Amino acid sequence: MTVYRTLLSLAIPVAVLIAAAAWVPRATEFPAALAGLGHYAVWIVLALAGVVSLAFQRGRAVLALLSLAIAYAAYAHYLQPGVPEDIVFAIFGAMCLFVPFNLAALSLLQERGLFNRHGFGRLAVIALQVLLAAWAALPGNRAAREGLYTEIVGAAAATPVPQLGIAAIALSVIVACAAWYRTRSSIDLAFAGAAIAFGAAAHGVTTPGMFAIFVAAGVLILAIGVLQDTFRMAFRDELTGLPSRRAWNERLAGLGRHYSIAMLDVDHFKNLNDTHGHDIGDQVLKLVASRIARISGGGTAYRFGGEEFALVFPGISAADATAHLDALREEIAGYKMEIRRADRPGDDKPGKQRRAARNAHRTLSVTVSIGVAERGGRHDTPDAVVQAADKALYRAKDNGRNRVSR
């Protein structure tokens, strides 16, 4: 499932970028009466994406959209025929540097909303960038404009984007992809997609319609990223990464006629928390969740609440599910988890030696108890099967724990 979700996350921005590239040749096919449609469409998409981002309190996405909006406004007003060359070069060079910088920086920053000191500070940075671009466009600041077009490798590239801008765009994509790899947040991946879209827009700044189309594509990628991330937060447990109780409730409503349900509980979890602390308890839950997520037999795992998990096996009996659950129970019981102390010394060499000596053989093993039931007889509804599996779970605990009961 993890590989599937990763591929799906990648497929969406890729599909938007491909669609944008396919639409560029058609941009000149609009009748003259509809020539302004593309211009207004970009602002409409920006407004809708901004409303969605504000509604879900995604300050980073709002600031990324603001950067793209400023870039598009600059394109519409200053990168047009008849504008003095000094202004065109200053605005375009600053745009190619600042927009990728903002996308990369936002991918590294934590989400802290917008209407607070953190959001206002980030807005101030964008405002400063606008002032710097305007300053570079002043007649007496030729050196600043030339600085924006500094050659890094010497050879001129086959693109109007200055080499500093190319480097900034490439670095922005790399940084945002690295942030996404670390967090698996759809918004971080959207920052990478938006950076690519902006790079394509800047490259095609002289091609009719291309800048508008790819800016709109970047905006759409960001909006989809916000929706995906909001869905993940609503239907995924933040600690374990498993589907949450809300996803579990929806799955129960859509089950067929033949299925089994298992309830799983970590043995002596309260004592473990009291003895080792909640940080170790969280590590244990993550460990158990990672093993449950790989359950065989076609089962799907969910975080039910606390130290309790639930699994659903569509299309198989409780007897068949038991074999897979027992293998899972043995795998968890046989795993030795290393414990890291919170008060360990720093990274100096003597500290490493003392830490190695003190933490030697500090491992922790946990066990789980599991109850399983199937639909049939008196258990003809999902709720009835869950209650039967829960009763079987308590039988497993009463019989000594670390076992599967039906």
Coordinates of C-alpha atoms in Angstrom, one line a residue, residues 16-387:
V16 CA -0.9 18.1 -14.4
L17 CA 2.5 19.0 -15.9
I18 CA 2.0 16.8 -18.9
A19 CA -1.5 18.2 -19.4
A20 CA -0.1 21.7 -19.2
A21 CA 2.6 20.9 -21.8
A22 CA -0.1 19.4 -24.1
W23 CA -2.2 22.5 -23.8
V24 CA 0.5 25.1 -24.7
P25 CA 0.2 24.5 -28.5
R26 CA -3.5 25.1 -28.3
A27 CA -3.2 28.4 -26.5
T28 CA -3.1 30.3 -29.8
E29 CA -6.2 28.5 -31.1
F30 CA -8.6 30.6 -29.0
P31 CA -10.8 33.1 -31.0
A32 CA -9.8 36.8 -30.5
A33 CA -12.9 37.4 -28.5
L34 CA -11.7 34.8 -25.9
A35 CA -8.0 35.9 -25.9
G36 CA -8.3 37.2 -22.3
L37 CA -9.9 34.1 -21.0
G38 CA -6.6 32.5 -20.1
H39 CA -5.5 35.6 -18.2
Y40 CA -8.6 35.6 -16.0
A41 CA -8.5 31.8 -15.7
V42 CA -5.2 32.1 -13.9
W43 CA -6.6 34.5 -11.3
I44 CA -9.7 32.4 -10.8
V45 CA -7.6 29.3 -10.2
L46 CA -5.3 31.3 -7.8
A47 CA -8.3 32.6 -5.9
L48 CA -9.9 29.2 -5.5
A49 CA -6.6 27.6 -4.4
G50 CA -6.1 30.4 -2.0
V51 CA -9.6 29.9 -0.5
V52 CA -9.0 26.2 -0.1
S53 CA -5.6 26.8 1.5
L54 CA -7.0 29.4 3.9
A55 CA -10.0 27.2 4.8
F56 CA -7.7 24.3 5.8
Q57 CA -5.2 26.7 7.5
R58 CA -2.3 25.8 5.3
G59 CA -0.2 28.9 5.7
R60 CA 2.8 27.5 3.7
A61 CA 0.6 26.8 0.7
V62 CA -0.9 30.3 0.9
L63 CA 2.5 31.9 0.8
A64 CA 3.6 29.7 -2.1
L65 CA 0.4 30.8 -4.0
L66 CA 1.2 34.4 -3.1
S67 CA 4.7 34.0 -4.7
L68 CA 3.2 32.6 -7.9
A69 CA 0.5 35.4 -7.9
I70 CA 3.1 38.1 -7.6
A71 CA 5.2 36.5 -10.4
Y72 CA 2.1 36.3 -12.7
A73 CA 1.1 39.9 -11.9
A74 CA 4.7 41.0 -12.7
Y75 CA 4.6 39.0 -16.0
A76 CA 1.2 40.6 -16.9
H77 CA 2.3 44.1 -16.2
Y78 CA 6.1 44.3 -16.8
L79 CA 7.1 41.4 -19.1
Q80 CA 5.2 42.8 -22.1
P81 CA 6.2 44.6 -25.3
G82 CA 6.8 48.3 -24.8
V83 CA 8.1 48.0 -21.3
P84 CA 11.7 49.4 -20.9
E85 CA 14.3 46.7 -21.2
D86 CA 16.0 47.5 -17.9
I87 CA 12.7 46.8 -16.0
V88 CA 12.0 43.6 -18.0
F89 CA 15.4 42.2 -17.2
A90 CA 15.3 43.2 -13.5
I91 CA 11.8 41.8 -12.9
F92 CA 12.3 38.6 -14.8
G93 CA 15.7 37.9 -13.1
A94 CA 14.4 38.6 -9.6
M95 CA 11.3 36.4 -10.3
C96 CA 13.5 33.5 -11.4
L97 CA 15.5 33.7 -8.2
F98 CA 12.9 34.5 -5.6
V99 CA 10.0 32.2 -6.5
P100 CA 12.1 29.0 -6.4
F101 CA 13.8 30.2 -3.2
N102 CA 10.4 30.7 -1.6
L103 CA 9.1 27.2 -2.6
A104 CA 12.3 25.6 -1.3
A105 CA 12.2 27.5 2.0
L106 CA 8.6 26.8 2.6
S107 CA 9.2 23.0 2.1
L108 CA 11.7 23.2 4.9
L109 CA 9.6 25.3 7.3
Q110 CA 7.1 23.9 9.7
E111 CA 3.4 24.6 9.2
R112 CA 2.6 27.5 11.6
G113 CA -0.5 29.0 10.0
L114 CA -0.6 32.5 8.6
F115 CA -2.2 35.0 10.9
N116 CA 0.5 35.0 13.6
R117 CA 4.0 36.3 14.1
H118 CA 5.4 33.4 12.1
G119 CA 3.1 34.0 9.2
F120 CA 3.7 37.8 9.3
G121 CA 7.4 37.2 9.3
R122 CA 7.2 35.1 6.2
L123 CA 5.0 37.6 4.5
A124 CA 7.6 40.3 5.3
V125 CA 10.3 38.3 3.5
I126 CA 8.1 38.1 0.4
A127 CA 7.4 41.9 0.7
L128 CA 11.2 42.5 0.9
Q129 CA 11.7 40.5 -2.2
V130 CA 9.2 42.7 -4.1
L131 CA 11.1 45.8 -2.9
L132 CA 14.4 44.3 -4.0
A133 CA 13.1 43.6 -7.4
A134 CA 11.7 47.1 -7.7
W135 CA 15.0 48.5 -6.5
A136 CA 16.9 46.5 -9.1
A137 CA 14.7 47.9 -11.8
L138 CA 15.6 51.5 -11.0
P139 CA 17.7 53.2 -13.7
G140 CA 20.8 53.6 -11.6
N141 CA 21.0 50.0 -10.5
R142 CA 22.6 48.4 -13.5
A143 CA 25.1 46.5 -11.4
A144 CA 22.2 44.8 -9.5
R145 CA 20.6 43.7 -12.8
E146 CA 23.8 42.4 -14.1
G147 CA 24.3 40.4 -10.9
L148 CA 21.0 38.6 -11.5
Y149 CA 22.4 37.4 -14.8
T150 CA 25.8 36.3 -13.5
E151 CA 27.1 33.4 -15.6
I152 CA 28.0 30.4 -13.4
V153 CA 29.4 27.9 -16.0
G154 CA 30.3 30.4 -18.7
A155 CA 28.3 28.9 -21.6
A156 CA 24.9 30.5 -22.3
A157 CA 22.0 28.1 -21.9
A158 CA 19.2 27.7 -24.6
T159 CA 16.7 29.4 -22.3
P160 CA 15.9 33.0 -21.3
V161 CA 16.1 32.0 -17.7
P162 CA 19.4 33.3 -16.2
Q163 CA 21.9 30.8 -14.9
L164 CA 21.3 31.8 -11.3
G165 CA 17.6 31.2 -11.9
I166 CA 18.3 27.8 -13.4
A167 CA 20.3 26.9 -10.3
A168 CA 17.6 28.2 -8.0
I169 CA 14.9 26.2 -9.7
A170 CA 16.9 23.0 -9.7
L171 CA 17.9 23.4 -6.1
S172 CA 14.3 24.2 -5.2
V173 CA 13.1 20.9 -6.8
I174 CA 15.8 18.9 -5.0
V175 CA 15.1 20.5 -1.6
A176 CA 11.3 20.1 -1.9
C177 CA 11.7 16.4 -3.0
A178 CA 14.0 15.7 -0.1
A179 CA 11.5 17.3 2.3
W180 CA 8.8 15.1 0.8
Y181 CA 10.9 12.0 1.1
R182 CA 11.4 12.8 4.8
T183 CA 7.8 13.8 5.7
R184 CA 5.7 12.1 2.9
S185 CA 3.6 15.3 3.0
S186 CA 1.7 15.9 -0.2
I187 CA 2.2 19.6 0.2
D188 CA 6.0 19.2 0.2
L189 CA 5.7 17.2 -3.1
A190 CA 3.4 20.0 -4.4
F191 CA 6.2 22.5 -3.7
A192 CA 8.5 20.5 -6.0
G193 CA 5.8 20.2 -8.7
A194 CA 5.2 24.0 -8.5
A195 CA 8.9 24.7 -8.8
I196 CA 9.0 22.5 -12.0
A197 CA 5.9 24.3 -13.3
F198 CA 7.4 27.7 -12.6
G199 CA 10.6 26.7 -14.3
A200 CA 8.7 25.6 -17.4
A201 CA 6.7 28.9 -17.3
A202 CA 9.9 31.0 -17.0
H203 CA 11.5 29.0 -19.9
G204 CA 8.5 29.7 -22.1
V205 CA 8.0 33.3 -21.1
T206 CA 8.2 34.4 -24.8
T207 CA 5.9 31.7 -26.0
P208 CA 2.2 32.8 -26.2
G209 CA 0.2 31.4 -23.3
M210 CA 2.9 29.2 -21.9
F211 CA 3.7 31.3 -18.8
A212 CA 0.0 31.5 -17.8
I213 CA -0.6 27.8 -18.4
F214 CA 2.3 26.6 -16.4
V215 CA 1.7 29.1 -13.5
A216 CA -1.9 27.8 -13.4
A217 CA -0.5 24.2 -13.4
G218 CA 1.7 25.1 -10.4
V219 CA -1.3 26.6 -8.6
L220 CA -3.4 23.5 -9.3
I221 CA -0.6 21.2 -8.1
L222 CA -0.5 23.2 -4.8
A223 CA -4.3 23.1 -4.4
I224 CA -4.4 19.3 -4.9
G225 CA -1.5 18.9 -2.5
V226 CA -3.5 20.8 0.2
L227 CA -6.5 18.6 -0.4
Q228 CA -4.4 15.4 -0.3
D229 CA -2.6 16.4 2.9
T230 CA -5.9 17.4 4.5
F231 CA -7.4 14.0 3.6
R232 CA -4.3 12.3 5.0
M233 CA -4.6 14.1 8.3
A234 CA -8.3 13.2 8.5
F235 CA -8.0 9.5 7.6
R236 CA -4.4 8.6 8.7
D237 CA -3.1 8.3 12.2
E238 CA -0.3 10.8 12.6
L239 CA 1.8 8.6 15.0
T240 CA 1.7 5.2 13.2
G241 CA 0.8 6.2 9.6
L242 CA -2.0 3.6 9.6
P243 CA -5.6 4.5 8.5
S244 CA -7.4 6.1 11.4
R245 CA -10.6 5.4 13.2
R246 CA -12.6 7.5 10.7
A247 CA -11.2 5.4 7.8
W248 CA -12.1 2.3 9.8
N249 CA -15.7 3.4 10.3
E250 CA -16.1 4.1 6.5
R251 CA -14.5 0.7 5.7
L252 CA -17.0 -1.1 7.9
A253 CA -19.9 0.6 6.1
G254 CA -18.7 -0.8 2.8
L255 CA -17.9 -4.4 3.7
G256 CA -19.4 -7.3 1.7
R257 CA -21.0 -10.5 3.0
H258 CA -18.0 -12.5 3.7
Y259 CA -15.2 -11.1 5.9
S260 CA -13.3 -11.5 9.2
I261 CA -12.3 -8.8 11.7
A262 CA -9.5 -9.0 14.2
M263 CA -8.8 -6.7 17.2
L264 CA -5.2 -6.5 18.5
D265 CA -3.9 -5.0 21.7
V266 CA -0.4 -4.5 23.0
D267 CA 0.1 -6.5 26.2
H268 CA 0.9 -4.6 29.4
F269 CA 1.1 -1.3 27.5
K270 CA 0.3 0.9 30.6
N271 CA 3.1 -0.7 32.6
L272 CA 5.4 -0.2 29.7
N273 CA 4.6 3.5 29.6
D274 CA 4.9 3.8 33.3
T275 CA 8.3 2.0 33.3
H276 CA 10.0 3.4 30.2
G277 CA 8.1 6.6 29.5
H278 CA 5.7 7.7 26.7
D279 CA 8.5 8.2 24.1
I280 CA 9.3 4.5 24.3
G281 CA 5.6 3.7 24.3
D282 CA 5.2 5.7 21.0
Q283 CA 8.2 3.8 19.6
V284 CA 6.5 0.5 20.5
L285 CA 3.2 1.6 18.8
K286 CA 5.2 2.5 15.7
L287 CA 6.9 -0.8 15.7
V288 CA 3.7 -2.8 16.1
A289 CA 2.0 -0.7 13.4
S290 CA 4.8 -1.3 11.0
R291 CA 4.5 -5.0 11.4
I292 CA 0.7 -5.0 11.3
A293 CA 0.7 -2.9 8.1
R294 CA 2.5 -5.8 6.4
I295 CA 0.0 -8.5 7.5
S296 CA -0.5 -11.2 4.9
G297 CA -3.8 -12.7 3.8
G298 CA -5.1 -9.6 2.3
G299 CA -5.7 -7.9 5.6
T300 CA -5.8 -4.2 6.2
A301 CA -4.7 -2.6 9.5
Y302 CA -6.2 0.4 11.3
R303 CA -5.3 2.4 14.4
F304 CA -8.4 1.8 16.5
G305 CA -7.3 3.9 19.5
G306 CA -4.6 3.9 22.2
E307 CA -2.7 0.7 22.0
E308 CA -5.5 -1.1 20.2
F309 CA -5.5 -1.9 16.5
A310 CA -8.1 -3.4 14.1
L311 CA -7.7 -5.5 11.0
V312 CA -10.2 -6.5 8.4
F313 CA -9.8 -9.5 6.1
P314 CA -12.3 -9.4 3.2
G315 CA -13.3 -12.7 1.7
I316 CA -11.7 -15.2 4.2
S317 CA -12.9 -17.0 7.3
A318 CA -11.7 -16.5 10.9
A319 CA -9.9 -19.8 10.7
D320 CA -7.9 -18.7 7.6
A321 CA -7.2 -15.3 9.1
T322 CA -6.0 -16.9 12.3
A323 CA -2.9 -18.4 10.5
H324 CA -1.9 -15.0 9.3
L325 CA -2.5 -13.4 12.7
D326 CA -0.5 -16.0 14.5
A327 CA 2.5 -15.4 12.2
L328 CA 2.1 -11.7 12.9
R329 CA 2.0 -12.3 16.7
E330 CA 5.2 -14.4 16.5
E331 CA 7.0 -11.8 14.5
I332 CA 6.2 -9.1 16.9
A333 CA 7.1 -11.2 20.0
G334 CA 10.5 -12.2 18.4
Y335 CA 11.6 -8.6 17.6
K336 CA 14.1 -7.0 20.0
M337 CA 13.7 -3.2 20.0
E338 CA 16.7 -1.1 21.1
I339 CA 16.0 1.5 23.7
R340 CA 17.8 4.9 23.4
R341 CA 18.1 6.9 26.6
A342 CA 16.9 10.5 26.6
D343 CA 19.8 11.6 28.9
R344 CA 22.6 10.1 26.9
P345 CA 25.8 12.3 26.5
G346 CA 26.7 14.4 23.5
D347 CA 28.4 13.1 20.4
D348 CA 32.0 13.5 21.7
K349 CA 34.1 10.4 21.6
P350 CA 34.1 9.7 25.3
G351 CA 30.4 10.2 25.4
K352 CA 30.0 7.6 22.6
Q353 CA 32.0 5.1 24.5
R354 CA 30.0 5.6 27.7
R355 CA 26.8 5.5 25.8
A356 CA 27.8 2.3 24.0
A357 CA 28.7 0.7 27.3
R358 CA 25.5 1.8 29.1
N359 CA 23.2 0.9 26.3
A360 CA 24.7 -2.4 25.5
H361 CA 22.0 -5.1 25.5
R362 CA 19.3 -2.6 26.4
T363 CA 16.5 -4.1 24.3
L364 CA 12.7 -4.4 24.8
S365 CA 10.4 -7.1 23.6
V366 CA 6.6 -6.7 23.4
T367 CA 3.8 -9.1 22.8
V368 CA 0.3 -8.7 21.5
S369 CA -3.0 -10.4 22.1
I370 CA -5.5 -10.8 19.2
G371 CA -9.2 -11.7 18.9
V372 CA -10.8 -12.6 15.6
A373 CA -14.3 -13.2 14.5
E374 CA -16.1 -13.6 11.1
R375 CA -19.5 -12.6 9.8
G376 CA -22.1 -15.3 10.1
G377 CA -24.8 -16.6 12.5
R378 CA -25.7 -14.0 15.1
H379 CA -22.8 -11.8 13.9
D380 CA -24.5 -10.5 10.8
T381 CA -23.4 -6.9 11.0
P382 CA -20.0 -5.3 11.1
D383 CA -20.6 -3.9 14.6
A384 CA -21.6 -7.4 15.8
V385 CA -18.5 -8.9 14.3
V386 CA -16.3 -6.2 16.0
Q387 CA -17.9 -6.9 19.3

